[in-house]
Short mmCIF file of C-alpha atoms in Angstrom, two decimals:
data_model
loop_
_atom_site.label_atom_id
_atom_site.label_comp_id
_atom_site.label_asym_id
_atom_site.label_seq_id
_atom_site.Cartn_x
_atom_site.Cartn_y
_atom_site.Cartn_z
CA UNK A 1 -9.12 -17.15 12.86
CA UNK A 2 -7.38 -16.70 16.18
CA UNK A 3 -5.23 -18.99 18.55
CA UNK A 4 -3.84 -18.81 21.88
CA UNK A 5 -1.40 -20.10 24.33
CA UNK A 6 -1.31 -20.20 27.86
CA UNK A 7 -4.10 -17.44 27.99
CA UNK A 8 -2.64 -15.01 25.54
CA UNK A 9 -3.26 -13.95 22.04
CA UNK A 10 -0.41 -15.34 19.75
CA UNK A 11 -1.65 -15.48 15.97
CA UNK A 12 -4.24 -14.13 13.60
CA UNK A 13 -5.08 -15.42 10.38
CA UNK A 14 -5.49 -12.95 7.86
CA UNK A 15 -5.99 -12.86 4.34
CA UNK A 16 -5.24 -16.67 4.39
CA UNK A 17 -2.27 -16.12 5.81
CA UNK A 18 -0.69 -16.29 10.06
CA UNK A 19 0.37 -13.51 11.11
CA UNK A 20 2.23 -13.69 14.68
CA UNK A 21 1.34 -11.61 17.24
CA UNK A 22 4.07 -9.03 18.87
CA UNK A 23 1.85 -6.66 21.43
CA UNK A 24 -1.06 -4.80 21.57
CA UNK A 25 -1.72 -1.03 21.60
CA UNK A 26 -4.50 1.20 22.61
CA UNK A 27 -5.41 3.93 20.26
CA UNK A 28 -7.71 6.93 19.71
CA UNK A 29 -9.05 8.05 16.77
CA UNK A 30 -8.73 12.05 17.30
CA UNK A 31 -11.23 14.05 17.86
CA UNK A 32 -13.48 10.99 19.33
CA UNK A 33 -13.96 9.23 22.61
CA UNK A 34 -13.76 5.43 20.96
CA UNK A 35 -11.03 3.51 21.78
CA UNK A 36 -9.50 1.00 19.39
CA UNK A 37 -7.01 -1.92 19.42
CA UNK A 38 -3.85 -1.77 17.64
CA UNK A 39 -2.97 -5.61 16.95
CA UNK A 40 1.21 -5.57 15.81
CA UNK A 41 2.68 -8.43 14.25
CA UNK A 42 6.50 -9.39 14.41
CA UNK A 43 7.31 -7.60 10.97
CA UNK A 44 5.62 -4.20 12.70
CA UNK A 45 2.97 -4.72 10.32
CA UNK A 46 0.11 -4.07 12.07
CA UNK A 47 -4.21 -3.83 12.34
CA UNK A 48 -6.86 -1.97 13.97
CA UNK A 49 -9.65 -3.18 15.58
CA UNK A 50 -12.74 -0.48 16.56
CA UNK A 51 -14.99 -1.30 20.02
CA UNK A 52 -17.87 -3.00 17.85
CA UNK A 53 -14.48 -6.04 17.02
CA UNK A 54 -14.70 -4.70 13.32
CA UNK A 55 -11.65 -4.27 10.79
CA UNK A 56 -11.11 -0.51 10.64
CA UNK A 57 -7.12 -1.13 8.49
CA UNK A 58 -4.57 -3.71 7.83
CA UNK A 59 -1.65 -2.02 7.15
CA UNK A 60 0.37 -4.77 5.39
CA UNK A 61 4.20 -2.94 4.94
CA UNK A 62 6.68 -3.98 7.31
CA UNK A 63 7.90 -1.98 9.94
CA UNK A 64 5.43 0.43 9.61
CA UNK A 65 3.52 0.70 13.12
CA UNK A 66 5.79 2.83 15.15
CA UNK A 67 6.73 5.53 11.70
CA UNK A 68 2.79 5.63 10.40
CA UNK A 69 1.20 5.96 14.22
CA UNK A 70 3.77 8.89 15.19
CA UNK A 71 2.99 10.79 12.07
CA UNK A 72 -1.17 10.35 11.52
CA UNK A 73 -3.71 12.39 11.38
CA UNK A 74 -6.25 9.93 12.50
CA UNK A 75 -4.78 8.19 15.28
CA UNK A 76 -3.04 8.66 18.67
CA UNK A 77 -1.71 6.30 21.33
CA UNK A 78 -3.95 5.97 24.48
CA UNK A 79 -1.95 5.56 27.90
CA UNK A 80 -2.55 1.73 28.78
CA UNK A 81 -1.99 2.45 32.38
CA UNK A 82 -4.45 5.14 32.48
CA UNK A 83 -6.92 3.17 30.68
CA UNK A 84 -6.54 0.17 32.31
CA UNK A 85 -6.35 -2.64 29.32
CA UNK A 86 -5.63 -6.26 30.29
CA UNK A 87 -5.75 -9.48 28.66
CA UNK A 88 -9.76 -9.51 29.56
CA UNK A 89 -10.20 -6.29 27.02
CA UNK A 90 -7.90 -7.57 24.56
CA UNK A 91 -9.75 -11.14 24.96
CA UNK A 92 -13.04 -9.49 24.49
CA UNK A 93 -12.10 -7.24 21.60
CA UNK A 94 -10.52 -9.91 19.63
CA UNK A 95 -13.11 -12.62 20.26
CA UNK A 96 -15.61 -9.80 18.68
CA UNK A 97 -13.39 -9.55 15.71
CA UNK A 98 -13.61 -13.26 15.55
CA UNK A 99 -16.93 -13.73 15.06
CA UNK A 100 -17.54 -10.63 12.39
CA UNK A 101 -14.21 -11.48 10.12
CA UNK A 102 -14.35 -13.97 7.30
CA UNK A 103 -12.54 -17.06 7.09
CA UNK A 104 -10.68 -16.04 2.88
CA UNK A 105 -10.18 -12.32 3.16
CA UNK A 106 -10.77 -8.87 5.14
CA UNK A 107 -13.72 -6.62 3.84
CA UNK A 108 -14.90 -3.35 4.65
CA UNK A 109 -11.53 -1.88 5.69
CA UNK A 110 -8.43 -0.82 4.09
CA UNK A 111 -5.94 -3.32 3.14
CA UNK A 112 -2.28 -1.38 2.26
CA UNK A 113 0.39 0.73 2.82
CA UNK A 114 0.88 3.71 5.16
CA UNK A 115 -0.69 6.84 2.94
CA UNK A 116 1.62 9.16 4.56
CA UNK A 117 4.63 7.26 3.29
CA UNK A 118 3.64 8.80 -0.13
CA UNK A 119 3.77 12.11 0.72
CA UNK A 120 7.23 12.51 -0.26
CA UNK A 121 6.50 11.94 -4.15
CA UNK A 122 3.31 14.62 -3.58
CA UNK A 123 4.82 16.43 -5.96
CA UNK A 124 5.90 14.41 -8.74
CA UNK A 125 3.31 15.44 -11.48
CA UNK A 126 3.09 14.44 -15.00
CA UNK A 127 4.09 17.50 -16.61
CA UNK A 128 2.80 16.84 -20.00
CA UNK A 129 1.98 14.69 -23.03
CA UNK A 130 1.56 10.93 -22.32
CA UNK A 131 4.35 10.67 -19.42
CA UNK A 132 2.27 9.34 -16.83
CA UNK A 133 3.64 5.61 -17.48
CA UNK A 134 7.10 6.98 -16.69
CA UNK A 135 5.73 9.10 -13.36
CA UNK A 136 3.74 6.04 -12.03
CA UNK A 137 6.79 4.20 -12.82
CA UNK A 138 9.23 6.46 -10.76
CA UNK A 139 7.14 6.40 -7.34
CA UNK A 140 6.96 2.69 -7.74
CA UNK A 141 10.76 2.54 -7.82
CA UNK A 142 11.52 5.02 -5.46
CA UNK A 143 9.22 3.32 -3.02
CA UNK A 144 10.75 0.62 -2.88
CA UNK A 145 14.91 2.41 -2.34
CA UNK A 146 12.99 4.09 0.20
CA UNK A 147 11.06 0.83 2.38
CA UNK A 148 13.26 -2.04 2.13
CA UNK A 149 16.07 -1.81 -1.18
CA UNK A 150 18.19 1.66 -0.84
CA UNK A 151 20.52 0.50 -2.85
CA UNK A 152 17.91 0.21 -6.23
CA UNK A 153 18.81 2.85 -7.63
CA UNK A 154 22.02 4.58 -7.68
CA UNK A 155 22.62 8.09 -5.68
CA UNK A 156 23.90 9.87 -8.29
CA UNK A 157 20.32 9.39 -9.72
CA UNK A 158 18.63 9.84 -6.68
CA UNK A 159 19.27 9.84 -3.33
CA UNK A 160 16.92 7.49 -0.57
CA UNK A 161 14.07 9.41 0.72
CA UNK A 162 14.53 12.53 -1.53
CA UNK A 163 11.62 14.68 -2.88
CA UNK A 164 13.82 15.32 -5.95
CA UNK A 165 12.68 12.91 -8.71
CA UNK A 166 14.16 14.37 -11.94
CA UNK A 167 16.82 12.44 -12.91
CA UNK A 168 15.34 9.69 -12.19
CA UNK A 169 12.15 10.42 -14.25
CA UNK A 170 15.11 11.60 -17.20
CA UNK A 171 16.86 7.86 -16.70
CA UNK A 172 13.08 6.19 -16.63
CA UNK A 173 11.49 8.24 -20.17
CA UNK A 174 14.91 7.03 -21.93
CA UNK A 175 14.15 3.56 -21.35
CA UNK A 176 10.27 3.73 -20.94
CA UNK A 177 8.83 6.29 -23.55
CA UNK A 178 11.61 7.55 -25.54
CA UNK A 179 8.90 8.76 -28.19
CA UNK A 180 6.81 10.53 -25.28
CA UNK A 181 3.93 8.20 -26.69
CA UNK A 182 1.31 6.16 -24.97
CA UNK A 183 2.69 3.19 -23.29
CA UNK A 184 0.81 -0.71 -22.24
CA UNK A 185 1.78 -2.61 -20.12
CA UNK A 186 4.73 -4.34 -21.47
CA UNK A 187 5.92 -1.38 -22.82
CA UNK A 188 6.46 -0.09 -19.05
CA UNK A 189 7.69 -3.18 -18.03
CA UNK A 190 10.39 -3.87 -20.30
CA UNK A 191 11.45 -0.44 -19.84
CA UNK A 192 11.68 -0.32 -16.16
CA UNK A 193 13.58 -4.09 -16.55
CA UNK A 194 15.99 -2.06 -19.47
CA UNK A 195 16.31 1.20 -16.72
CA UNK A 196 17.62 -1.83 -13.96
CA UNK A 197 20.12 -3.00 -17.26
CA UNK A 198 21.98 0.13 -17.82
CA UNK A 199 22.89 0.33 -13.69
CA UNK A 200 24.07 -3.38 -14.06
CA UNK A 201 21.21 -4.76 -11.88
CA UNK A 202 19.12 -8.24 -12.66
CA UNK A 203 16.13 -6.78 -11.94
CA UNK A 204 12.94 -7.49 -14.11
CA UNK A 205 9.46 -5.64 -13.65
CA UNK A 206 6.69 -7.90 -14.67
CA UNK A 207 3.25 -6.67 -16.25
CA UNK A 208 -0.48 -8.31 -16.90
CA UNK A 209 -1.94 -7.11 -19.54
CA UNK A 210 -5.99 -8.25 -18.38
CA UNK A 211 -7.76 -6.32 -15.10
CA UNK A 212 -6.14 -5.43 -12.19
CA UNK A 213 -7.59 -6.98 -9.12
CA UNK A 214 -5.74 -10.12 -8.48
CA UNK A 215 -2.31 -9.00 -9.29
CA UNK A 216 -2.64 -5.89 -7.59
CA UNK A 217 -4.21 -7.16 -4.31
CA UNK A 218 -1.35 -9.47 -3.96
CA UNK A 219 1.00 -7.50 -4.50
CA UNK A 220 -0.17 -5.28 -1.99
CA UNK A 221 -0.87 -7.63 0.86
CA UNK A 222 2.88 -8.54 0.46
CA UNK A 223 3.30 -4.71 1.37
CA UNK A 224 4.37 -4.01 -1.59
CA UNK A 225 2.94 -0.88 -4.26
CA UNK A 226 1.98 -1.54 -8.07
CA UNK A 227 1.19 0.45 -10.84
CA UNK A 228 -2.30 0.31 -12.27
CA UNK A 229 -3.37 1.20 -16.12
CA UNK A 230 -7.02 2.91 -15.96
CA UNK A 231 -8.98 3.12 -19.22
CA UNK A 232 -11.55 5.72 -20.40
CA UNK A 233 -13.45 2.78 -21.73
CA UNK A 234 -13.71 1.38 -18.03
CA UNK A 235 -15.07 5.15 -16.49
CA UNK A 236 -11.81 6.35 -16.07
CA UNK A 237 -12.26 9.97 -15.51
CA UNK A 238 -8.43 10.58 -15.90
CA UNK A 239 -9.07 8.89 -19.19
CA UNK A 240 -6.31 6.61 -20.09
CA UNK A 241 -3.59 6.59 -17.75
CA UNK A 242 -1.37 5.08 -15.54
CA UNK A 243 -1.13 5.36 -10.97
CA UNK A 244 0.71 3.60 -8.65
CA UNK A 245 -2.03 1.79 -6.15
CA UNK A 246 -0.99 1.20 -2.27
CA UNK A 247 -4.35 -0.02 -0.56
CA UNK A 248 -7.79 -1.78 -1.69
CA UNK A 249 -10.53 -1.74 -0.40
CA UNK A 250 -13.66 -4.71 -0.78
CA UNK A 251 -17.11 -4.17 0.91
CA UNK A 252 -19.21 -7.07 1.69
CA UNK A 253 -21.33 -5.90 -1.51
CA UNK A 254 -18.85 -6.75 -3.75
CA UNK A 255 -17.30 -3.04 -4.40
CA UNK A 256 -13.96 -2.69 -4.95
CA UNK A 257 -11.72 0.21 -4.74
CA UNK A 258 -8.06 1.72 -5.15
CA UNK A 259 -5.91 4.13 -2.79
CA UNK A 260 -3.65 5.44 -5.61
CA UNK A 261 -0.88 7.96 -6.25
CA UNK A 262 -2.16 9.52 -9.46
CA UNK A 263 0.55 11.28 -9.83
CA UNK A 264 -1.39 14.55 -10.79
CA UNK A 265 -0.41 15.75 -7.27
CA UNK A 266 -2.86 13.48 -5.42
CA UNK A 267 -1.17 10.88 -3.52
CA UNK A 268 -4.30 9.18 -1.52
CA UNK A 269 -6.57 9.20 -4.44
CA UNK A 270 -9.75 6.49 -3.60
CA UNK A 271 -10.45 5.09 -7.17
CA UNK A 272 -13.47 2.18 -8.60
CA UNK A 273 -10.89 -1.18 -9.11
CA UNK A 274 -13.53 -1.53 -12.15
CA UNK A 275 -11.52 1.07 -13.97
CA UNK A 276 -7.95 -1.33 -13.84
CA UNK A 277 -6.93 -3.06 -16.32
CA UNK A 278 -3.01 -4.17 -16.47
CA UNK A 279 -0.35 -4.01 -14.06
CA UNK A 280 3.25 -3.21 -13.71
CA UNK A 281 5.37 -4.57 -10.95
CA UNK A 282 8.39 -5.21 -9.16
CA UNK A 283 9.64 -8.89 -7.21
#
């Protein structure tokens, strides 16, 4: 799980994958007395380790450490003077971790992208009918001009980091549900890949038409959102309908859940995985 070189810390292996270590940070939950260990990787990506050496959050989306820790709720930077940490916590902490974490894959944590980064589409609500295909579709895009591709979508349709989604959600219903009918997965796909055609971009969503789990947990430990479809048949409460998923979460049990945009003005929405089935997505 762990290696190290001349005394220090330098990788992790997580999710079957080696992460390499940048520095370490010492954080508070607020409101408690624990102290935690932030572990950052080169890409700022970045998890947290609680005093037992348990996965408390992988938080797989680049650069994200420095933007998501200044602006939570939960957590807050401890001095590391003040509280003396040294290679002989970090050693201890991270040889605790060792021992609980499996060799394939985290459990009991949260695996995904920064919550608060989400907040900007909070109000990007599926006014009516069946448009919820189109709404899932625009926070996926606008995601991604906002963390890593401003130039996806042109500023005359919307502008990086903007809270205004209209046009965009105009352009995406042209091309998506022109009918303002129920859409599958395919349906959204080729229409996102046809929204990408009229701005002269060779872009191409791709969909899966059976469950959810695989595609989406990839995509998401590449720090990357996707959009789910939930079924009525499945337990979907919404009924059918389509959210853009950030995070998953996998207890040792076996249960498997969703952090979701729902796009009915929730935007950290914890839903069963059991209720996926199809995705939408972007390279």
């Amino acid at each position: 799980m762990l290696k190290k070189a001349s005394g220090k810390w330098q990788e992790v292996l997580l999710n079957g994958k080696t992460e390499r270590i940048s520095e370490f940070r010492l954080l508070k939950r607020k409101q408690e007395n624990g102290h935690y260990l932030a572990v950052i990787f080169e890409n700022e990506s970045y998890l947290i380790i609680d005093p037992q050496g348990k996965t408390v959050e992988f938080v797989t989306a680049v650069n994200a450490y420095s933007t998501s820790i200044a602006t939570s709720t939960m957590w807050q930077e401890a001095s590391i003077n003040a509280e003396g940490i040294d290679d002989e916590l970090i050693d201890k902490l991270l040889a605790k971790w060792a021992q609980q974490a499996p060799t394939t894959h985290l459990v009991d944590c949260w695996v995904g992208l920064p919550e608060q980064r989400f907040l900007t589409y909070k109000k990007w609500r599926t006014t009516s009918g069946y448009l919820c295909g189109t709404y899932a579709a625009a926070v996926l895009l606008a995601y991604y001009q906002d963390y890593g591709m401003p130039n996806l979508i042109p500023s005359d349709i919307r502008r990086k980091d903007s809270r205004d989604a209209k046009e965009l959600i105009q352009k995406l219903r042209k091309t998506i549900q022109p009918l303002g009918l129920p859409t599958v997965p395919i349906q959204v796909s080729t229409g996102i890949s046809a929204f990408f055609r009229t701005q002269q971009q060779p872009i191409y969503a791709r969909s899966t038409v059976v469950g959810s789990w695989q595609r989406a947990t990839k995509r998401i430990r590449e720090g990357k959102p996707v959009m789910i479809g939930i079924l009525r048949l499945l337990g979907s409460t919404y009924g059918n309908h389509w959210v853009t998923a950030y995070a998953y979460y996998e207890s040792a049990s076996g249960e498997r859940y969703y952090k979701v945009h729902d796009n009915w003005g929730n935007t950290n929405k914890v839903i069963p995985a059991s209720w996926g089935n199809g995705t939408v997505s972007l390279p």
